[in-house]
mmCIF file of C-alpha atoms in Angstrom:
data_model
loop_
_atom_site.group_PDB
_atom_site.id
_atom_site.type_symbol
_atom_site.label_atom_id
_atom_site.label_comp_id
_atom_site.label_asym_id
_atom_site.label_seq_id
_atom_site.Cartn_x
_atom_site.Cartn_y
_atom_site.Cartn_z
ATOM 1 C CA UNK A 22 25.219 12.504 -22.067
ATOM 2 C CA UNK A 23 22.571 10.188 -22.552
ATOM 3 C CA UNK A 24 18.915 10.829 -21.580
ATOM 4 C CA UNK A 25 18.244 9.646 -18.132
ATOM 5 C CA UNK A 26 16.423 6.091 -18.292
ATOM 6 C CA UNK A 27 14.715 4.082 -15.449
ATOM 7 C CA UNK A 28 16.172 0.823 -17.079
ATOM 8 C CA UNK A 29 19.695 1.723 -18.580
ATOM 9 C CA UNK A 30 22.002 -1.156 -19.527
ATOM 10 C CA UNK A 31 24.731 -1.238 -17.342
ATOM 11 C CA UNK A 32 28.309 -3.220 -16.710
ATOM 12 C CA UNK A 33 31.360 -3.461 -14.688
ATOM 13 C CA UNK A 34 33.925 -6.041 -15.652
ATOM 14 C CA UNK A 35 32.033 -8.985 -14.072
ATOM 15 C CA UNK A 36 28.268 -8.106 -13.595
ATOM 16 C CA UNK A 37 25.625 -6.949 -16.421
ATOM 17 C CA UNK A 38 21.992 -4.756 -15.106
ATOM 18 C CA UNK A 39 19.679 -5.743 -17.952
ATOM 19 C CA UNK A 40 16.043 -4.407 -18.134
ATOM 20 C CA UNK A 41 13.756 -6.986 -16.341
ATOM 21 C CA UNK A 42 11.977 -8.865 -19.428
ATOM 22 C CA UNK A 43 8.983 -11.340 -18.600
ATOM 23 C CA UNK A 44 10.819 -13.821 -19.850
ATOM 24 C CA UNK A 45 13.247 -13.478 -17.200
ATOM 25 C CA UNK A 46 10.338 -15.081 -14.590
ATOM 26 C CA UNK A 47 11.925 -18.763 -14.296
ATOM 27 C CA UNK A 48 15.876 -17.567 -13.796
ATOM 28 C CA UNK A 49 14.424 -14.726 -11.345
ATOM 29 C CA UNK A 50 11.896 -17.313 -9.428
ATOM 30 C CA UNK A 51 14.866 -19.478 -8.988
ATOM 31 C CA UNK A 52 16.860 -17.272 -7.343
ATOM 32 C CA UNK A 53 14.052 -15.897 -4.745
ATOM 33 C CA UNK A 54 13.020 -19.322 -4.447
ATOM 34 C CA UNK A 55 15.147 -20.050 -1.075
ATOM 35 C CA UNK A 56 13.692 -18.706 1.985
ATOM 36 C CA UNK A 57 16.788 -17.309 4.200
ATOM 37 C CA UNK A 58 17.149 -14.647 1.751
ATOM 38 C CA UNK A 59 14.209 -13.432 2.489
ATOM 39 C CA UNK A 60 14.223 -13.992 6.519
ATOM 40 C CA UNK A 61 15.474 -10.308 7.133
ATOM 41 C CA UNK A 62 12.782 -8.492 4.476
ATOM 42 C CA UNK A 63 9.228 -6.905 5.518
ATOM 43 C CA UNK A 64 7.306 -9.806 3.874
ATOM 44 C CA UNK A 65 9.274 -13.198 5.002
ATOM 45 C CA UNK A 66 6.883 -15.438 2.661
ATOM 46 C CA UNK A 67 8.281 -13.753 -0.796
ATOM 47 C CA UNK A 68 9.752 -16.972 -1.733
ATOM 48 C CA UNK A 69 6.219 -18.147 -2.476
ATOM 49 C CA UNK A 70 5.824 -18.400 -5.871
ATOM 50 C CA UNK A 71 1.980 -17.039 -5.645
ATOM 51 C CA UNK A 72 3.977 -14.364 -3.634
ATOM 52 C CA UNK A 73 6.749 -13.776 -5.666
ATOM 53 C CA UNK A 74 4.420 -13.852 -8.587
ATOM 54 C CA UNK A 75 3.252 -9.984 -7.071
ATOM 55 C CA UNK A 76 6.748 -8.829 -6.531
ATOM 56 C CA UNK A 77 7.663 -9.433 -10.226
ATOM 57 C CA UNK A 78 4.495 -8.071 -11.630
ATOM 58 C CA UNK A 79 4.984 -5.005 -9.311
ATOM 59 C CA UNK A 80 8.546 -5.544 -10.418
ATOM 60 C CA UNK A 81 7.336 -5.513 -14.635
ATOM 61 C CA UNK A 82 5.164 -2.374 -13.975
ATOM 62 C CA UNK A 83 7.702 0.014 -12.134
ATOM 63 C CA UNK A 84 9.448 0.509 -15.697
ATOM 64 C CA UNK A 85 12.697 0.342 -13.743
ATOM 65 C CA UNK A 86 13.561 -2.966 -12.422
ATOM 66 C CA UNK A 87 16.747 -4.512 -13.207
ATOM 67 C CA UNK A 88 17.982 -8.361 -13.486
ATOM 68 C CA UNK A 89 21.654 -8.798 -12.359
ATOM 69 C CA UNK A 90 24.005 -10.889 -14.420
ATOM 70 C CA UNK A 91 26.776 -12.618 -13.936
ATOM 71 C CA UNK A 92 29.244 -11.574 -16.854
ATOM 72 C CA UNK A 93 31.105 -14.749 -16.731
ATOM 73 C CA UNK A 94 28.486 -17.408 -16.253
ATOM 74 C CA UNK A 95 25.526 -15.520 -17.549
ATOM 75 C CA UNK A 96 24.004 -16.585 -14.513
ATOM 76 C CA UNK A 97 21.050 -14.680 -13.011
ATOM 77 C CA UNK A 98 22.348 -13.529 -9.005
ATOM 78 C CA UNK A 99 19.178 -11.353 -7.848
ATOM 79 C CA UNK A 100 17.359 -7.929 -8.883
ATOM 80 C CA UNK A 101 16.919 -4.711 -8.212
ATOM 81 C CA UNK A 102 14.951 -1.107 -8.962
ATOM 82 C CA UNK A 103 15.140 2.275 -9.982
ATOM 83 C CA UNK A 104 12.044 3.945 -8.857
ATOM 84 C CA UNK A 105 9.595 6.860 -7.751
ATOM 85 C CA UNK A 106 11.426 9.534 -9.481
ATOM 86 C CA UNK A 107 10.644 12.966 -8.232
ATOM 87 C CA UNK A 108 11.341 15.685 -10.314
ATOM 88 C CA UNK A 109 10.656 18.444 -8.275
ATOM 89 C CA UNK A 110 12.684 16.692 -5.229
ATOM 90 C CA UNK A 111 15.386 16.051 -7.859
ATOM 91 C CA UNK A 112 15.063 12.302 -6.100
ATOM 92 C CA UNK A 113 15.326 8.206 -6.990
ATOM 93 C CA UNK A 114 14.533 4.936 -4.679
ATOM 94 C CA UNK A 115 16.940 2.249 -5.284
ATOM 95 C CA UNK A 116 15.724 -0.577 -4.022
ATOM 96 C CA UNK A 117 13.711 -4.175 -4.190
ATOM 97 C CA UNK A 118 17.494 -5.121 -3.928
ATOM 98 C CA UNK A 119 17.849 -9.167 -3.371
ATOM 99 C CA UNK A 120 20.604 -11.874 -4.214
ATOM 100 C CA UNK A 121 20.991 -15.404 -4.227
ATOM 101 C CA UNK A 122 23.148 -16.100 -0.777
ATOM 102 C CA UNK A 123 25.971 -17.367 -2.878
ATOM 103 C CA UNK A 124 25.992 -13.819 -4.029
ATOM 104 C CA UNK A 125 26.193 -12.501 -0.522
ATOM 105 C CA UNK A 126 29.762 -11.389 0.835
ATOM 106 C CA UNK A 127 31.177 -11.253 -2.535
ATOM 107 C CA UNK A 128 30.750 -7.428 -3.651
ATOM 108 C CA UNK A 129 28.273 -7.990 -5.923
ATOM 109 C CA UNK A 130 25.759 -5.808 -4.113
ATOM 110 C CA UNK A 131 28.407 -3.065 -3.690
ATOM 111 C CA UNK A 132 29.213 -3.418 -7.168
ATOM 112 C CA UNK A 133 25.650 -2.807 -8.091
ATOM 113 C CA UNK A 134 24.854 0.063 -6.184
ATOM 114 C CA UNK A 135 27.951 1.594 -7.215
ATOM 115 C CA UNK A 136 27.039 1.279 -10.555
ATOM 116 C CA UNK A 137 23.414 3.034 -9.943
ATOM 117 C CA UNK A 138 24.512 5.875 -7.789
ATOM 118 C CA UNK A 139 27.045 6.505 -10.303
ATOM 119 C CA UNK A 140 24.598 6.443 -12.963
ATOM 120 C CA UNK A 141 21.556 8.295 -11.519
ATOM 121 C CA UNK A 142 23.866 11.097 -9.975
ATOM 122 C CA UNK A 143 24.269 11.886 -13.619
ATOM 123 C CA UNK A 144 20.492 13.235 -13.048
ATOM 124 C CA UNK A 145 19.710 13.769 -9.613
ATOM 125 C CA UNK A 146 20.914 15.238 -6.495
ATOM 126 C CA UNK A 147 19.486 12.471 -3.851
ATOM 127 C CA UNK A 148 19.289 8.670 -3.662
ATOM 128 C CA UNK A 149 16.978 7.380 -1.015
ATOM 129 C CA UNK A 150 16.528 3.409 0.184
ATOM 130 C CA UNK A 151 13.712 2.095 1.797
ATOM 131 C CA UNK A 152 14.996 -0.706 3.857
ATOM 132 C CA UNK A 153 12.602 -3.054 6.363
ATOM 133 C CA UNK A 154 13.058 -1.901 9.461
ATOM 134 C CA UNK A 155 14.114 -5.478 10.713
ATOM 135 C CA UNK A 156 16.811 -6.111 7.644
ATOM 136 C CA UNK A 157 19.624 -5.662 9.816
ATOM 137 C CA UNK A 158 21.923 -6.993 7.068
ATOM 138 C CA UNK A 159 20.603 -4.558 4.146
ATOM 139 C CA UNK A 160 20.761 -1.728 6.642
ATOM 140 C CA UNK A 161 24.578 -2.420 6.969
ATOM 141 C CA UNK A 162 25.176 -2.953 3.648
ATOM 142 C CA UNK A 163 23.596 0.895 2.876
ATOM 143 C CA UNK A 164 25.427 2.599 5.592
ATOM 144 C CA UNK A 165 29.076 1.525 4.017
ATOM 145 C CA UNK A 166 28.054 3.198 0.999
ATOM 146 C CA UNK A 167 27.681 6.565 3.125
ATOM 147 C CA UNK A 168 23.533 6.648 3.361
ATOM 148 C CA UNK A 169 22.338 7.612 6.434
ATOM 149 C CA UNK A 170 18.751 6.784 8.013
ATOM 150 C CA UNK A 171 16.753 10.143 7.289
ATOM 151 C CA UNK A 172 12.984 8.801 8.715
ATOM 152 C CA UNK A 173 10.816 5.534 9.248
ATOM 153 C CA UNK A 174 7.810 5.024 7.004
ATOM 154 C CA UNK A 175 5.338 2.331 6.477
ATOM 155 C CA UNK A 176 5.814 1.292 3.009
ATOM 156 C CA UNK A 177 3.414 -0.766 0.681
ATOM 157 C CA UNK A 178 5.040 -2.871 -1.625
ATOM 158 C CA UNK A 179 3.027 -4.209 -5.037
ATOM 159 C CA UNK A 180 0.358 -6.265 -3.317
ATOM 160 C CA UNK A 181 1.716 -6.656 -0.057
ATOM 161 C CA UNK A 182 0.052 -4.935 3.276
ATOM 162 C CA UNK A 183 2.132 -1.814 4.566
ATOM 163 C CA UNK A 184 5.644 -2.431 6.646
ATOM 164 C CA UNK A 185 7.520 -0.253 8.911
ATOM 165 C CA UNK A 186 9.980 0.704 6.446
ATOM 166 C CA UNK A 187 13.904 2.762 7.629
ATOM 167 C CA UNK A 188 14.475 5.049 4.812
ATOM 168 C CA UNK A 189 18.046 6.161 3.858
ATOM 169 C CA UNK A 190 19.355 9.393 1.712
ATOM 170 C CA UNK A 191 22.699 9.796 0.304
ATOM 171 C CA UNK A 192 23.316 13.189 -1.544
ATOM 172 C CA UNK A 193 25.435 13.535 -4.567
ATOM 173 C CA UNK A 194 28.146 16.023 -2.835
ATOM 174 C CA UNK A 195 28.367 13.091 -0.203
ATOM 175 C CA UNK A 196 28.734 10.499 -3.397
ATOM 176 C CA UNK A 197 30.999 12.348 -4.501
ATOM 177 C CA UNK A 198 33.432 12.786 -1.910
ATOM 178 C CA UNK A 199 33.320 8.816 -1.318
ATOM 179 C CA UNK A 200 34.407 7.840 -4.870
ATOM 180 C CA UNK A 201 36.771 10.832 -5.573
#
């Protein structure tokens, strides 16, 4: 087994998780630049660019942020985040999740977080989401994996002020049992 990494390449037949690179600014921007996808989240104004400029530099430094690739095309669809490890809690946040809305309904998220869980319960024994406490739509999208809502927690994102925040847990038994 490999050692565990906050930025692992990873594939299924149709989508690629490459490391986010700085260069990958313009393809990301492009994507986040459309405001519905953003209507449901804490901070409604991310498709900014001054604001979106934050999220990716907060995005760069968290050593574990992800671009999502479509195999096929080679087309960017959205991003997403491995962080706050905890060793001692044996724990991992997946999240800063978004996707283009002709991404949405299609499996890709599904296929994404599938992908992480699978990988990171390699390592640790919980996987825990914060989701806005208004995204209705992320909130669903979590529970059909099998997370349940453990707490609420105001959450500061990179250079943002702090939003109520629903955080979900899914254990690896649980995991487990849903993919056997």
């Amino acid at each position: 087994m490999h050692p565990f990494s906050l930025q692992p390449r990873l594939e299924t037949d149709t989508l690629r998780l490459l490391p986010l690179q700085a260069a990958d600014f313009a393809d990301l921007y492009a994507v986040a630049a459309d405001p519905k996808i953003w209507e449901q989240h804490p901070n409604k104004d991310r498709w900014r660019q001054e604001v979106f400029t934050s999220f990716f530099e907060g995005a760069m430094q968290s050593g574990g942020a992800f671009k999502v690739v479509d195999k096929a095309t080679g087309a960017t669809l959205g991003s997403t985040r491995l962080y706050d490890y905890n060793a001692p809690d044996n724990s991992i946040l997946i999240g800063y999740t978004f996707y283009g809305r002709e991404s949405w309904g299609t499996g890709v998220n599904q296929a994404v977080k599938r992908l992480l869980l699978d990988y990171v319960f390699q390592f640790v024994d919980t996987v825990r989401f914060h989701i806005g406490a208004g995204n209705v739509r992320s909130q669903i999208a979590i529970q059909r994996l099998g997370a349940t809502k453990v707490a609420e927690q105001e959450v500061a994102y990179y250079g943002e002020p702090p939003q109520l925040n629903f955080v979900y847990a899914i254990d690896k038994p649980t995991w487990a049992a849903r993919t056997a």
